[in-house]
XYZ file of C-alpha atoms in Angstrom:
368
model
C 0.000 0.000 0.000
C 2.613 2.384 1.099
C 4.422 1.668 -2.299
C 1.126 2.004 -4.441
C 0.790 5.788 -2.668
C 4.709 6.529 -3.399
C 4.179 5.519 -6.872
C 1.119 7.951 -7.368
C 2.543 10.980 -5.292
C 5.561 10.294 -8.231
C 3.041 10.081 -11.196
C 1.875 13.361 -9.577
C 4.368 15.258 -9.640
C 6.068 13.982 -12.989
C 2.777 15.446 -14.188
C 2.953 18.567 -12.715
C 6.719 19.431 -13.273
C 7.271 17.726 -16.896
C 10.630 17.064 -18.111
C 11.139 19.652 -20.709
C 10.266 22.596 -17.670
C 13.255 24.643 -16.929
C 13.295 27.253 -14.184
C 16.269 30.091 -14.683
C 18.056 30.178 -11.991
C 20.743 32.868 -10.281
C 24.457 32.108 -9.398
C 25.644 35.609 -7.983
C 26.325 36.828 -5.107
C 25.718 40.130 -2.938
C 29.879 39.627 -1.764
C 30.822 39.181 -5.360
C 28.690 42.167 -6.658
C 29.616 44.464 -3.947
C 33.024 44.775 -5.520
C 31.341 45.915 -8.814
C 28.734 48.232 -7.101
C 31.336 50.043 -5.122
C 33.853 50.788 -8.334
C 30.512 52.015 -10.036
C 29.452 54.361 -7.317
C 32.754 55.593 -6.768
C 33.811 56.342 -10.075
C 30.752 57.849 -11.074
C 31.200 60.211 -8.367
C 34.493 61.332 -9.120
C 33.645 62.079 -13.250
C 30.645 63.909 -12.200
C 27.969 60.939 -13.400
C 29.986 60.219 -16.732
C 30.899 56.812 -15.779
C 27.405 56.042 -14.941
C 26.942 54.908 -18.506
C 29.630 51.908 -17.946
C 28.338 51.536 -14.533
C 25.050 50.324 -16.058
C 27.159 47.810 -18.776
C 28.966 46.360 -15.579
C 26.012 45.777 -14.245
C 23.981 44.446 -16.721
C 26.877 42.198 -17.865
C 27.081 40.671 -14.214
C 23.588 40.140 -13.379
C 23.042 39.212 -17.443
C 26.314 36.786 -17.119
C 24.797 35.347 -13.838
C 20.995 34.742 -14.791
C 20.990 31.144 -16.136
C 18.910 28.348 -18.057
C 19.833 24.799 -19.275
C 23.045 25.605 -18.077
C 23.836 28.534 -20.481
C 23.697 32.274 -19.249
C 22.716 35.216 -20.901
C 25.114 37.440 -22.393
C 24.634 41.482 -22.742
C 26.830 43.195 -25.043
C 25.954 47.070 -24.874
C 29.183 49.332 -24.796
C 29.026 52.638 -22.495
C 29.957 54.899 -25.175
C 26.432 53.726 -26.911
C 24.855 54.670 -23.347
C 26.346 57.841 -23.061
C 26.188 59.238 -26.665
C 22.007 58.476 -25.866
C 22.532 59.927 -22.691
C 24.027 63.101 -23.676
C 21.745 63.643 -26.499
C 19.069 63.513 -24.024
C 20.452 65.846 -21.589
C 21.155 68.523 -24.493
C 18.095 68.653 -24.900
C 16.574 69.087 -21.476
C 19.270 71.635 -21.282
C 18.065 73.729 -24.547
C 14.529 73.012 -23.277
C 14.457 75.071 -19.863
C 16.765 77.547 -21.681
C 14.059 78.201 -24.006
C 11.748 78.147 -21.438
C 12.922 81.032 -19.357
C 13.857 83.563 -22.185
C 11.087 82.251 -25.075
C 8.515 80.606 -22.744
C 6.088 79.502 -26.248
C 9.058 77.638 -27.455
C 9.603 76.185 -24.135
C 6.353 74.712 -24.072
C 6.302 73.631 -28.190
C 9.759 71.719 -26.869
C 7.988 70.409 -24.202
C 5.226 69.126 -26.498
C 8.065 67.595 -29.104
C 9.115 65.300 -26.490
C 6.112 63.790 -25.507
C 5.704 63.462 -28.741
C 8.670 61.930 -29.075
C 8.481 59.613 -26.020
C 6.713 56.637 -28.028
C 9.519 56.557 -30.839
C 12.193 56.860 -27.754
C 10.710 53.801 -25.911
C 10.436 51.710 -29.452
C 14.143 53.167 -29.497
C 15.071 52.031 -25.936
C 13.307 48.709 -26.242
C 15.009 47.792 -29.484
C 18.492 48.391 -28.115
C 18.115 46.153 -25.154
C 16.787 43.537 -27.166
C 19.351 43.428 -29.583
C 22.333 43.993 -26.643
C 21.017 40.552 -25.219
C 22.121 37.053 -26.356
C 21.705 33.837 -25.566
C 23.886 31.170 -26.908
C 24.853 33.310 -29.040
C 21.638 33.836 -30.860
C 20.494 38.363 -30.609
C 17.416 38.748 -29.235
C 15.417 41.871 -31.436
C 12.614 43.730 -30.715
C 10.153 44.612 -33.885
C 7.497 46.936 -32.036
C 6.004 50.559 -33.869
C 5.612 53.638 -32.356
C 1.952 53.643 -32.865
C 1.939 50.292 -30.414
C 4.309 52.471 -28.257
C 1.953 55.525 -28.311
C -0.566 53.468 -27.087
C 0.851 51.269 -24.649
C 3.027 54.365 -22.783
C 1.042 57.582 -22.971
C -2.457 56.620 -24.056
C -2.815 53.344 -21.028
C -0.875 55.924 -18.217
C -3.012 58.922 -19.053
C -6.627 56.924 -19.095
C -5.245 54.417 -15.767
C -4.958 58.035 -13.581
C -8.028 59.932 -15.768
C -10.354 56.552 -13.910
C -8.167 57.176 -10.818
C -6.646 53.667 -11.611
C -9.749 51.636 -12.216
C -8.643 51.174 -15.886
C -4.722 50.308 -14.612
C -5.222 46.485 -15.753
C -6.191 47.477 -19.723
C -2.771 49.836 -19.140
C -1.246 46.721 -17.880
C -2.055 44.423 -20.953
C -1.537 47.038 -23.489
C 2.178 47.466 -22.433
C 2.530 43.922 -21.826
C 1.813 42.381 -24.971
C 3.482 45.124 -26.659
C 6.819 44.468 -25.716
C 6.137 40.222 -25.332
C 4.832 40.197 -28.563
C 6.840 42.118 -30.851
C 10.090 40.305 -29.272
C 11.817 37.765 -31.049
C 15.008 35.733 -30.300
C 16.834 34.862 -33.574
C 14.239 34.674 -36.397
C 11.594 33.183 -33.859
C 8.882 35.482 -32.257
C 7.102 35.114 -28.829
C 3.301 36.138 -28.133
C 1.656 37.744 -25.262
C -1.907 37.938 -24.967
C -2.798 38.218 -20.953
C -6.230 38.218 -20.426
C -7.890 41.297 -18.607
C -9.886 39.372 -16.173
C -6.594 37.359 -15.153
C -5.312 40.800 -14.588
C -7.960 42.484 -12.695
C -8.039 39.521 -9.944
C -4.374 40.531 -8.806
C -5.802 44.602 -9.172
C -8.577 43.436 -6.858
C -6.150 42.460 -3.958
C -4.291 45.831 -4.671
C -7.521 48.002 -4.563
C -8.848 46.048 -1.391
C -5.527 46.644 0.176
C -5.377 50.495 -0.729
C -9.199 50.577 0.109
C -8.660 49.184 3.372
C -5.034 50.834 4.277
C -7.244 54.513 3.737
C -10.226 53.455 5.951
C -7.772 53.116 8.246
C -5.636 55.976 8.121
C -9.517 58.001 7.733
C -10.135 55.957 11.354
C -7.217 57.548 13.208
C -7.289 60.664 12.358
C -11.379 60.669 13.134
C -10.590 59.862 16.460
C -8.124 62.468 16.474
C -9.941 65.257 15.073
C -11.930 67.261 18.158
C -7.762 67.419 18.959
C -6.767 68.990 15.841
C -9.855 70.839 15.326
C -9.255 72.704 18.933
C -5.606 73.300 17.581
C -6.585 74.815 14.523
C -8.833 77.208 16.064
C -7.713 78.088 19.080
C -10.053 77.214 21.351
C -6.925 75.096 23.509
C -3.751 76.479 24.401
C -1.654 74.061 22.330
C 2.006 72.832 24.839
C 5.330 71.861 22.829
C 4.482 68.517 23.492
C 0.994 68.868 21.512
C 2.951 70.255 18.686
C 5.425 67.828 18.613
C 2.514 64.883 18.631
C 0.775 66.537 15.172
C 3.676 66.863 13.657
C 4.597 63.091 14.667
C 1.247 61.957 13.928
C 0.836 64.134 10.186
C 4.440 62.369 9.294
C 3.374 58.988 10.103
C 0.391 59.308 8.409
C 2.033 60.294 5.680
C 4.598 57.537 5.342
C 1.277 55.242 6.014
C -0.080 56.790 2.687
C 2.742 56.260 0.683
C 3.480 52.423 2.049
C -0.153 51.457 1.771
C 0.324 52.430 -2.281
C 3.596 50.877 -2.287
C 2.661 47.597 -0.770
C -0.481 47.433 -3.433
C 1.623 48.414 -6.192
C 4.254 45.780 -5.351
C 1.242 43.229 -5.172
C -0.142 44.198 -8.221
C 3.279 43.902 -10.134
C 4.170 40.384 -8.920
C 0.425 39.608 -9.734
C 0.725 40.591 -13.323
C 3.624 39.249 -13.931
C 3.174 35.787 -13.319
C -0.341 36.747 -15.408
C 1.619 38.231 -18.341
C 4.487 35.577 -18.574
C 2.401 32.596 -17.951
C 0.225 34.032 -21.138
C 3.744 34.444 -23.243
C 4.600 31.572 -25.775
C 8.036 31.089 -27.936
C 7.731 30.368 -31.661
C 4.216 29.031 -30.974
C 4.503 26.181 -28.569
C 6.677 26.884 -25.982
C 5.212 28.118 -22.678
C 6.695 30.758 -20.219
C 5.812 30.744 -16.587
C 6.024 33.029 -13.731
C 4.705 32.019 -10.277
C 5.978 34.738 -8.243
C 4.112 34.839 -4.144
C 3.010 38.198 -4.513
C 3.110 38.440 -0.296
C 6.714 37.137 -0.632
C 7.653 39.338 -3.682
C 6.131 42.241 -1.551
C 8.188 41.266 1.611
C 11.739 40.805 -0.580
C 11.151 44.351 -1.896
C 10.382 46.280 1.593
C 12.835 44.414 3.688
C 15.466 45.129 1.269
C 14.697 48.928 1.018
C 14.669 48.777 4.806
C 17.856 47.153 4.672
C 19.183 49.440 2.117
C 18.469 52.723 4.365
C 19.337 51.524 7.864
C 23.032 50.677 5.843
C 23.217 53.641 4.034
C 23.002 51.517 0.706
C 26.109 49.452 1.518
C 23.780 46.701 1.399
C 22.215 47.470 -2.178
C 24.452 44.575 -3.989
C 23.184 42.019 -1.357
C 19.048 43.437 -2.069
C 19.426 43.715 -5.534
C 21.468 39.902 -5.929
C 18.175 38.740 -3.432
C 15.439 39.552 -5.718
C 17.164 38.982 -8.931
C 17.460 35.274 -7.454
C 14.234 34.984 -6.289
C 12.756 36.208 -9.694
C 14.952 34.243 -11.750
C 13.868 31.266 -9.266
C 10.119 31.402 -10.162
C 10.756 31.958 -13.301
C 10.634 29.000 -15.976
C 10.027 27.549 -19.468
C 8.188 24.550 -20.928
C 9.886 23.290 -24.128
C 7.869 21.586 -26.490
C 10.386 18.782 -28.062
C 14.432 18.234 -28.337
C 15.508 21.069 -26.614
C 19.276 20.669 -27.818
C 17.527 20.419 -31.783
C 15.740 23.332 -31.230
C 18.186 25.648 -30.063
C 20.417 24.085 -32.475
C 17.809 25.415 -35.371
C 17.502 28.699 -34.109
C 21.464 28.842 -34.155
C 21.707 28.108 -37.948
C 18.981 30.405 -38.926
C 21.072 33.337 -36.915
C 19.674 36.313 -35.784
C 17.597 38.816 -37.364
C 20.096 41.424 -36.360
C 24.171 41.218 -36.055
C 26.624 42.704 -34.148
C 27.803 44.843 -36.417
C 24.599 46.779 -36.443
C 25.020 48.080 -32.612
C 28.194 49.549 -33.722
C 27.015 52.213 -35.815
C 23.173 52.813 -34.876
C 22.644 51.563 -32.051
C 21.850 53.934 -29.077
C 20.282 53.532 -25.643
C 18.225 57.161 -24.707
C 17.223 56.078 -21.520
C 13.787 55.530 -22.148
């Protein structure tokens, strides 16, 4: 009997985590990254922010280098003249813009219309230059997306998610998501995204219940506070130091209340659409993506580290960052349809849709 019940618990589980699944997996760590974080900060302090731009390729390359599946790593090639050049273009043109602002204030605000307008072909821009930075076994990824896709997914979902005071968020959520997921490829193969809305509004649920509840409460204490303030405001008691000191206490906590009670529900509502989005992504047709991220856990990472960041005066930033990478990377995973050695093998033949050469002379990263 007991071997009958082994055997099935087995058969379960072979069913539930097949063969061809593959979780990505994480092999740095926050002592091994520290040495990289420190150069970064330290050097970008002494050129003024102008090493910055390599900072970023340091850091990409280690936590790229370090992120890995079937064995293989991913490799990111961007060079930090590419990031600057972007950068500096950029900053020009912040530069010309509040010059123009002050001494011709209608051309300040035509510039200031230019680059929203220009914000959708800058993401498309940004987008396409981390793709094609990325490899993995040495097979580009590429990203194909339009700046009318952009235009939608980056002004017109952020501008209608805080006109409906967040109530349309999720449609935001899928519009940007299936952008990017579908209009990436990785050699001359594409992936799909098509989350569903209702998948997406059960994690948005949690985060508006949470927010919902979080303000009730907040509305609660200062209620029973209020005759107090009320008396303060208008005189009618002879407020002490001490009475000072607890409104000021009590409006500061309150505040930090406000902004944690968003926090928390936005860092709910991420995990929660992630593992929505990604479990919804496909590769070249068949092969399914999955994220299945705790979004309580996810949550907890994220403040703890921040808290741990602060009280350490971001000396322990590598070790945070190195956390959640591997805990993302660790519910992370891929179910291959088929020979997965043949099918990599395939996609290595056919070569990428892009080469390296092209990053040489066009390629840019603005930020964005």
């Amino acid at each position: 009997m007991v071997v009958a019940e082994t055997a099935s618990m087995q058969g379960t589980l072979t069913q539930r985590v097949p063969d061809n699944f593959h979780r990505l997996s994480f092999t740095g760590s926050g002592k091994e990254y520290f040495g990289i974080w420190i150069v970064n900060v330290l050097l970008t302090i002494i050129t003024l922010g102008i090493y910055s731009a390599w900072a970023k390729v340091r850091r990409n390359r280690y936590f790229y280098g370090n992120t890995v599946l079937l064995g293989r790593a991913f490799e990111y090639h961007a060079k930090g003249k590419q990031i600057l050049i972007g950068r500096v273009i950029v900053f020009a043109y912040l530069i010309f813009y509040n010059v123009m602002l002050n001494v011709v204030p209608i051309a300040g605000i035509i510039l200031a219309l230019l680059l929203v307008a220009f914000v959708p072909w800058l993401v498309v821009r940004g987008l396409r230059f981390s793709a094609r930075v990325t490899s993995y076994r040495n097979v580009r990824f590429d990203f194909v997306g339009g700046v009318g896709g952009a235009f939608l997914a980056f002004i017109v979902g952020p501008v209608i998610s805080v006109l409906t005071l967040g109530i349309l968020v999720p449609l935001a959520s899928r519009w940007s998501y299936r952008y990017i997921g579908s209009n990436l490829r990785y050699g001359q193969r594409a992936f799909a995204t098509d989350p569903s809305v209702g998948a997406i509004y059960k994690s948005w649920f949690l985060s508006a219940a949470i927010i919902v509840a979080g303000l009730l409460i907040i509305a609660f204490i200062g209620f029973l506070n209020l005759a107090v303030i009320m008396s303060l405001f208008d005189g009618s008691i002879e407020a002490t130091l001490g009475m000072h000191v607890s409104m000021i206490a009590l409006f500061v906590i309150a505040y930090i209340a406000f902004l944690s009670i968003f926090g928390v529900a936005a860092l709910f509502y991420r995990a929660g659409v992630r593992n929505v989005a990604w479990s919804a992504t496909t590769f070249d047709g068949k092969h399914q993506l999955t994220s299945d991220l705790s979004r309580g856990r996810y949550a907890w990472i994220a403040i703890t580290n921040m808290i741990v960041t602060i009280f350490t005066l971001g000396l322990m930033r590598p070790w945070a960052a190195v956390r959640m990478a591997r805990y993302v990377n660790e519910h992370t995973g891929v179910h291959f349809e088929g020979n997965v050695g043949e099918m990599f093998d395939r996609i290595a033949q056919e070569g990428s849709a892009v080469g390296s050469e092209f990053m040489d002379f066009e390629g840019f990263d603005f930020g964005f």
